[in-house]
Amino acid sequence: MALATQTALAELVCFNQECRTRYAITEVLYNCPKCGGLLEAGYSGDALNPDVLKRMFLERRMSNAPLDQSGVWRYRELFPFLEDYSDVVTLREGNTPLLHAPIAAKYGGLDSLVFKHQGFNPTGSFKDNGMTAGASQAKRLGMKRVACVSTGNTSASMAAYAAAAGMEALIFLPNGKIAFSKLAQALEYGAKTLQVEANFDQILALIRVLAERLGIYLLNSMNPFRVEGQKTIMFEMLDQRDWRVPDWVVLPGGNLGNVSAFGKGLREAKVAGLIDKLPRLAVIQAEGSAPFEEYWKRGGAGEFHAVEKPETLATAIRIGDPVSWPKALHEVRTSGGTVEKVSEQEIADAKAQIGLAGIGCEPASAATLAGIKKMVARGTIDRGADVVAVLTGNVMKDPDYIYKYHTGQLEAPDGSKIASTFGNQAMVVPNDANKIAELLR
Ligand code: F0G
């Protein structure tokens, strides 16, 4: 039986199928210098035995070695871009659970539903899976400063990993448009934090210029190494299911890095013989920030139209010009998947239902359940289907939203009221045992 050793050659490859130019894995590039296309990591080398790999991944869960304890680096044979693992920066990310949620399944119209909850990560979101890989590449390249623009989670994650690696973190945020807890995390992890009077898409253009001028390494999701780490979310999910492939994987879409990563990971798992079919990928966007859904509805042909003023209370996915749309389109198509959009009210109510399941998540993550409800009602997803929904962020990421929803104070960006459909208010009671007993009878 072949041993699972690493003999692979890693390169950066242009994702544009007409270009496919290759570059050294150690070049600092975010786009192809030849055609401007997105880049990805590509590997060539001996095929590894899938049964040996599966057994090894399982055995590593009993190991106390930091690399094996990481739910990302445990799968390192499937993204062998590092030559020396002493560069790895890990906070033991990944290791996130699959949670059965009958209450949420019923709400969505399904017989059963499983959440892959990425909010159990060290900084509370799925960004940690990618950031450990991106930060490790930055360290390997000898970078002193790293930067990102973020709707909040990338910045919290980058701040933590930069601090752990001894690098300086520069964070650019759309002023006033991120959840307070995420800003607080960046400050606590010691990041230099700049709030810019512009939206996510405008700031991304700005930091591309600054990165070049100041020699700073960019860790936004178009960074191909972030994608390599993020794809392990699918490996871990499959490993936890003994490599049984679900019918659907449902996830929220903002900058579309995550769906690109999932699609790549799943395709590679199939090529490696770890699975024999692909799950269908369903991407859910918020109505006011849904350029990809609009493009998908038009058949994914012609020009991609950015939304100039994206709006949603799910601030994590308030993005109008997602950089990774060409990759996302390829992955959704290849998987036989689809793209859906949901309203502010639908997100808010779905989120409350995920809370009532004892699980909880941040608003962007709840777009998954809202999308499932819509797709089941329409017949796109069968009620008996095997569905995994990815909850991308922790319930404590946006407490302000939660409090406002439950107290009937939540307003959509256009000023309309969000109904507190499943509201739950705290009661003010007198310090009187008899009266309280009466109330609780
Ligand atoms: N869910 C959450 C909680 C997010 O923070 C994000 C993205 C997404 C979903 C969408 O993922 O961009 O890969 O399609 N947050 C980024 C950030 C943009 O800056 O934290 P995507």
XYZ file of C-alpha atoms and ligand atoms in Angstrom:
462
model
C 0.000 0.000 0.000
C 1.395 3.419 -0.938
C 2.421 5.590 1.949
C 0.933 9.046 2.416
C 4.134 10.961 1.915
C 4.550 14.387 0.382
C 6.387 14.607 -2.864
C 4.125 17.192 -4.451
C 5.261 20.235 -6.352
C 3.250 23.315 -5.397
C 2.780 26.282 -7.737
C 0.545 29.298 -8.150
C -1.647 28.835 -11.210
C -3.875 31.352 -12.974
C -7.503 30.320 -12.549
C -8.439 31.751 -15.960
C -8.793 28.584 -18.065
C -7.494 30.363 -21.184
C -4.349 31.502 -19.378
C -3.291 28.941 -16.736
C 0.137 30.616 -16.386
C 2.202 29.150 -13.537
C 4.289 30.998 -10.981
C 6.565 29.956 -8.133
C 4.678 29.268 -4.899
C 6.808 31.874 -3.110
C 5.928 34.792 -5.415
C 3.865 37.534 -3.767
C 0.932 37.695 -6.162
C -2.829 38.067 -5.727
C -3.727 38.220 -9.422
C -2.090 36.852 -12.545
C 0.402 39.462 -13.861
C -0.314 38.260 -17.405
C -4.130 38.366 -17.595
C -5.284 39.784 -14.245
C -7.133 36.547 -13.391
C -7.454 35.063 -9.913
C -4.715 32.716 -8.744
C -4.934 29.350 -7.041
C -2.511 26.859 -5.568
C -1.943 23.833 -7.777
C -0.123 20.632 -6.930
C 1.435 17.860 -8.932
C 3.048 14.725 -7.634
C 2.324 11.118 -6.762
C -1.285 10.268 -5.953
C -1.751 9.254 -2.334
C -3.704 6.206 -1.272
C -7.140 7.443 -0.121
C -7.625 4.678 2.460
C -4.236 5.387 4.016
C -5.075 9.087 4.132
C -8.458 8.508 5.775
C -6.954 6.320 8.465
C -4.164 8.783 9.088
C -6.580 11.728 9.428
C -8.582 9.757 11.963
C -5.539 8.667 13.958
C -4.265 12.234 14.147
C -7.314 13.126 16.265
C -5.636 11.160 19.078
C -2.327 12.979 18.709
C -1.079 15.790 20.949
C 1.130 17.302 18.236
C -0.012 20.886 17.429
C -0.169 20.204 13.682
C -2.400 17.180 14.195
C -4.582 18.979 16.742
C -5.370 21.687 14.210
C -8.518 20.800 12.257
C -6.813 22.413 9.267
C -3.234 21.082 9.315
C -4.486 17.584 10.134
C -5.323 17.448 6.401
C -1.978 18.896 5.283
C -1.314 16.279 2.589
C -4.243 17.826 0.706
C -2.663 21.315 0.544
C 1.105 20.744 0.567
C 2.317 24.267 -0.208
C 4.773 24.554 2.705
C 8.189 22.937 2.649
C 8.813 23.455 6.335
C 6.031 23.068 8.886
C 7.956 25.065 11.480
C 6.427 28.135 9.751
C 2.913 27.086 10.746
C 0.958 29.540 12.911
C -1.853 27.628 14.587
C -4.390 28.412 17.304
C -5.825 24.873 16.983
C -8.466 26.138 14.555
C -11.107 23.944 12.977
C -12.330 20.996 15.051
C -15.809 22.464 14.694
C -18.807 20.221 15.346
C -21.585 18.857 13.177
C -24.771 19.623 15.106
C -28.141 18.014 14.443
C -30.922 20.574 14.728
C -34.425 19.080 14.480
C -36.068 22.424 15.341
C -34.262 24.216 12.546
C -34.933 21.323 10.159
C -38.666 21.610 10.817
C -38.564 25.367 10.266
C -36.739 24.863 6.966
C -39.175 22.129 5.857
C -36.611 19.320 5.997
C -36.800 15.939 7.719
C -33.347 16.541 9.177
C -30.624 19.160 9.068
C -27.034 19.287 10.255
C -25.077 22.454 10.935
C -21.298 22.570 10.506
C -20.696 25.326 13.052
C -17.586 27.324 12.206
C -18.393 29.717 15.040
C -16.608 27.256 17.364
C -13.264 28.463 15.980
C -10.698 30.350 18.135
C -11.853 33.806 16.988
C -15.439 32.680 16.411
C -15.659 32.377 12.641
C -14.673 30.235 9.648
C -11.989 32.768 8.785
C -9.575 31.025 11.163
C -9.421 27.975 8.876
C -8.055 30.120 6.078
C -6.071 32.519 8.209
C -3.828 29.846 9.716
C -2.735 28.959 6.175
C -2.410 32.588 4.995
C -0.483 33.655 8.097
C 1.832 30.643 7.778
C 2.625 31.590 4.172
C 3.265 35.199 5.308
C 5.713 33.885 7.898
C 7.418 31.653 5.363
C 7.860 34.683 3.078
C 9.408 36.640 5.950
C 6.639 39.274 5.965
C 6.648 41.734 8.856
C 3.274 43.365 8.164
C -0.018 41.909 6.987
C -3.199 43.745 6.048
C -6.827 43.187 5.134
C -10.092 44.979 4.579
C -12.912 43.288 6.364
C -16.555 43.272 7.298
C -15.254 42.195 10.717
C -14.446 38.504 10.904
C -11.406 38.433 8.638
C -9.926 41.306 10.626
C -10.570 39.645 14.006
C -8.983 36.466 12.708
C -6.021 38.149 11.013
C -5.331 40.227 14.130
C -5.139 37.070 16.250
C -2.930 35.086 13.872
C -0.610 38.043 13.191
C -0.206 38.530 16.938
C 0.493 34.820 17.426
C 3.124 34.964 14.645
C 4.745 38.189 15.835
C 3.710 40.177 12.750
C 2.099 43.607 12.697
C -1.568 43.608 11.659
C -3.067 46.520 9.699
C -6.828 46.431 9.525
C -9.072 48.544 7.311
C -12.761 48.657 8.166
C -15.813 50.330 6.651
C -16.485 52.964 9.314
C -19.524 52.181 11.484
C -20.554 49.177 9.405
C -19.175 46.261 11.358
C -20.489 44.527 14.452
C -18.967 45.988 17.603
C -17.668 42.653 18.949
C -15.573 42.156 15.825
C -13.987 45.603 16.137
C -13.361 44.891 19.821
C -11.560 41.654 18.932
C -9.198 43.457 16.543
C -8.330 45.992 19.250
C -7.811 43.298 21.872
C -5.428 41.352 19.604
C -3.397 44.533 19.160
C -4.051 45.315 15.487
C -3.500 48.801 14.066
C -7.085 49.544 13.087
C -8.103 52.123 10.482
C -11.756 52.945 9.952
C -12.280 54.297 6.442
C -15.228 56.352 5.197
C -15.904 53.934 2.325
C -17.503 50.550 1.754
C -15.739 47.150 1.635
C -15.304 47.136 -2.150
C -13.818 50.638 -2.251
C -11.399 49.875 0.583
C -10.226 46.680 -1.122
C -9.157 48.759 -4.136
C -7.418 51.165 -1.766
C -5.401 48.538 0.108
C -4.233 46.869 -3.099
C -2.499 50.166 -3.925
C -1.130 50.531 -0.395
C 0.123 46.932 -0.226
C 2.204 47.419 -3.337
C 3.535 50.782 -2.213
C 4.386 49.741 1.343
C 5.382 46.101 0.803
C 2.587 44.757 3.012
C 1.229 41.228 2.566
C -2.518 41.107 1.847
C -4.587 38.476 3.607
C -7.971 39.026 1.992
C -9.825 36.051 0.609
C -8.361 36.378 -2.886
C -5.092 35.340 -1.209
C -4.762 31.789 -2.595
C -3.359 30.409 0.664
C -6.431 31.489 2.626
C -8.486 29.447 0.168
C -6.237 26.419 0.797
C -6.938 26.550 4.537
C -10.629 27.217 4.088
C -11.165 24.199 1.850
C -10.332 21.949 4.807
C -13.757 22.821 6.271
C -15.119 20.384 3.686
C -12.470 17.733 4.472
C -13.288 17.902 8.166
C -17.034 17.759 7.481
C -16.568 14.649 5.294
C -14.182 13.048 7.791
C -16.782 13.561 10.549
C -19.357 11.805 8.357
C -16.970 8.920 7.562
C -16.661 10.426 4.052
C -20.386 10.079 3.322
C -21.200 12.872 0.867
C -24.297 14.983 1.643
C -26.733 15.948 -1.124
C -26.335 19.670 -0.429
C -23.904 22.012 1.279
C -25.524 25.397 1.946
C -23.503 28.495 2.822
C -23.835 32.286 2.869
C -22.053 34.282 0.146
C -20.350 37.664 0.461
C -16.972 38.038 -1.196
C -17.423 34.423 -2.415
C -14.082 33.162 -1.118
C -15.683 30.448 0.956
C -17.714 28.821 -1.826
C -14.609 28.965 -4.038
C -12.639 27.173 -1.337
C -15.348 24.570 -0.676
C -15.716 23.800 -4.376
C -11.968 23.408 -4.875
C -11.631 21.177 -1.815
C -14.513 18.965 -2.863
C -13.256 18.566 -6.419
C -9.807 17.710 -5.135
C -11.236 15.203 -2.637
C -12.976 13.495 -5.544
C -9.828 13.418 -7.685
C -7.929 11.996 -4.692
C -10.490 9.187 -4.418
C -11.671 10.250 -0.959
C -15.239 10.689 -2.248
C -16.967 9.477 -5.391
C -19.396 12.342 -6.035
C -19.778 16.042 -5.277
C -22.435 17.579 -3.040
C -24.408 20.413 -4.631
C -23.360 23.848 -3.384
C -26.084 26.400 -2.590
C -24.923 29.972 -1.969
C -27.292 32.329 -0.156
C -26.981 36.109 -0.388
C -28.781 38.914 1.422
C -31.305 40.666 -0.830
C -29.597 44.081 -0.672
C -26.147 42.647 -1.429
C -26.882 39.970 -3.998
C -24.894 40.623 -7.200
C -23.987 36.948 -7.568
C -27.602 35.826 -7.276
C -28.566 38.365 -9.949
C -25.773 37.120 -12.226
C -26.752 33.492 -11.628
C -30.377 34.257 -12.503
C -29.159 35.745 -15.785
C -27.480 32.415 -16.540
C -24.001 33.486 -15.416
C -23.368 35.046 -18.825
C -22.362 38.504 -19.997
C -21.072 41.143 -17.648
C -21.092 40.796 -13.883
C -22.909 43.790 -12.368
C -21.651 44.927 -8.971
C -24.148 46.401 -6.491
C -22.879 49.918 -5.907
C -24.421 50.491 -2.506
C -24.750 47.096 -0.856
C -27.010 47.006 2.201
C -27.907 44.389 4.800
C -28.027 44.090 8.575
C -26.000 40.913 8.080
C -22.958 43.192 7.852
C -20.551 40.257 7.357
C -21.949 39.812 3.830
C -22.480 43.480 2.976
C -20.397 43.254 -0.202
C -21.436 44.526 -3.627
C -18.457 43.581 -5.787
C -17.248 40.116 -4.765
C -13.747 39.511 -6.102
C -13.998 35.730 -6.288
C -17.140 35.510 -8.426
C -15.435 33.742 -11.377
C -14.254 30.935 -9.081
C -17.618 30.820 -7.299
C -19.489 30.531 -10.606
C -17.259 27.647 -11.673
C -17.770 25.808 -8.366
C -21.542 26.247 -8.178
C -21.886 25.081 -11.788
C -19.526 22.124 -11.422
C -21.402 20.917 -8.352
C -24.832 21.272 -9.966
C -25.684 23.808 -7.285
C -27.614 27.045 -7.141
C -27.698 30.611 -5.768
C -30.560 32.134 -3.758
C -31.269 35.405 -2.002
C -33.227 36.107 1.180
C -34.790 39.164 2.828
C -33.805 40.864 6.081
C -36.931 39.481 7.775
C -36.200 35.956 6.551
C -32.629 36.147 7.892
C -33.775 37.518 11.258
C -36.435 34.833 11.786
C -34.164 31.998 10.657
C -31.515 33.251 13.053
C -33.981 33.173 15.956
C -34.873 29.573 15.047
C -31.204 28.564 15.072
C -31.046 30.154 18.512
C -34.105 28.194 19.646
C -32.270 25.013 18.605
C -29.726 25.892 21.314
C -27.105 26.613 18.698
C -27.129 30.278 17.675
C -25.105 32.094 15.046
C -24.480 35.560 13.651
C -26.905 37.102 11.117
C -24.953 36.228 7.923
C -24.848 32.557 8.922
C -28.622 32.429 9.326
C -29.029 33.217 5.630
C -28.416 29.474 5.177
C -31.579 28.364 6.975
C -33.610 31.164 5.392
C -32.363 29.988 1.989
C -33.123 26.349 2.768
C -36.715 27.231 3.730
C -37.167 28.994 0.395
C -35.546 26.248 -1.658
C -37.512 23.449 0.025
C -40.775 25.344 -0.480
C -39.918 25.778 -4.159
C -38.937 22.110 -4.567
C -35.262 22.807 -5.356
C -34.265 20.792 -2.283
C -36.241 17.616 -1.420
C -37.565 17.495 2.121
C -35.776 14.176 2.648
C -32.434 15.457 1.342
C -29.212 15.093 3.315
C -28.283 18.745 3.930
C -25.297 20.311 5.701
C -25.570 24.058 6.344
C -22.431 25.937 7.297
C -22.842 28.419 10.137
C -19.991 30.808 9.527
C -19.917 32.868 12.738
C -20.574 32.661 16.471
C -23.790 33.913 18.112
C -21.796 36.440 20.205
C -20.402 38.231 17.162
C -23.392 40.587 16.965
C -25.299 40.879 20.282
C -26.709 44.279 19.328
C -28.696 42.692 16.481
C -30.007 39.988 18.809
C -31.183 42.405 21.470
C -32.901 44.641 18.940
C -34.668 41.704 17.262
C -36.041 40.314 20.503
C -37.198 43.724 21.737
C -38.837 44.741 18.470
C -36.309 47.480 17.709
C -34.607 45.975 14.671
C -34.892 48.063 11.510
C -33.892 47.083 7.981
C -31.425 49.388 6.162
C -34.364 51.044 4.341
C -35.892 51.995 7.690
C -38.683 49.403 7.649
C -39.367 47.513 10.879
C -38.304 43.885 11.224
C -41.061 41.942 13.002
C -39.959 40.266 16.211
C -41.652 37.034 15.069
C -39.908 34.799 17.582
C -39.114 37.564 20.067
C -38.184 36.824 23.663
C -38.088 39.728 26.068
C -36.615 39.938 29.523
C -39.180 40.695 32.245
C -38.697 43.323 34.931
C -40.036 41.974 38.233
C -40.216 43.279 41.794
C -37.939 41.803 44.478
C -40.862 39.821 45.855
C -40.986 35.998 45.977
C -44.799 35.861 46.032
C -45.224 38.063 42.982
C -42.501 36.219 41.045
C -44.008 32.827 41.975
C -47.384 34.111 40.770
C -45.840 35.148 37.449
C -44.137 31.788 36.929
C -47.067 29.601 37.935
N -20.403 34.643 6.934
C -19.639 35.400 7.721
C -19.890 35.357 9.188
C -18.617 36.209 7.173
O -17.855 36.937 7.977
C -18.440 36.228 5.779
C -17.419 37.055 5.158
C -19.274 35.410 4.993
C -20.238 34.637 5.613
C -19.145 35.349 3.521
O -18.042 34.621 3.117
O -16.939 36.365 1.757
O -16.218 34.000 1.631
O -18.417 34.693 0.686
N -16.732 37.915 5.769
C -15.578 38.645 5.202
C -14.872 39.431 6.271
C -15.874 39.388 3.978
O -14.240 40.460 5.966
O -14.888 39.020 7.426
P -17.365 34.926 1.705
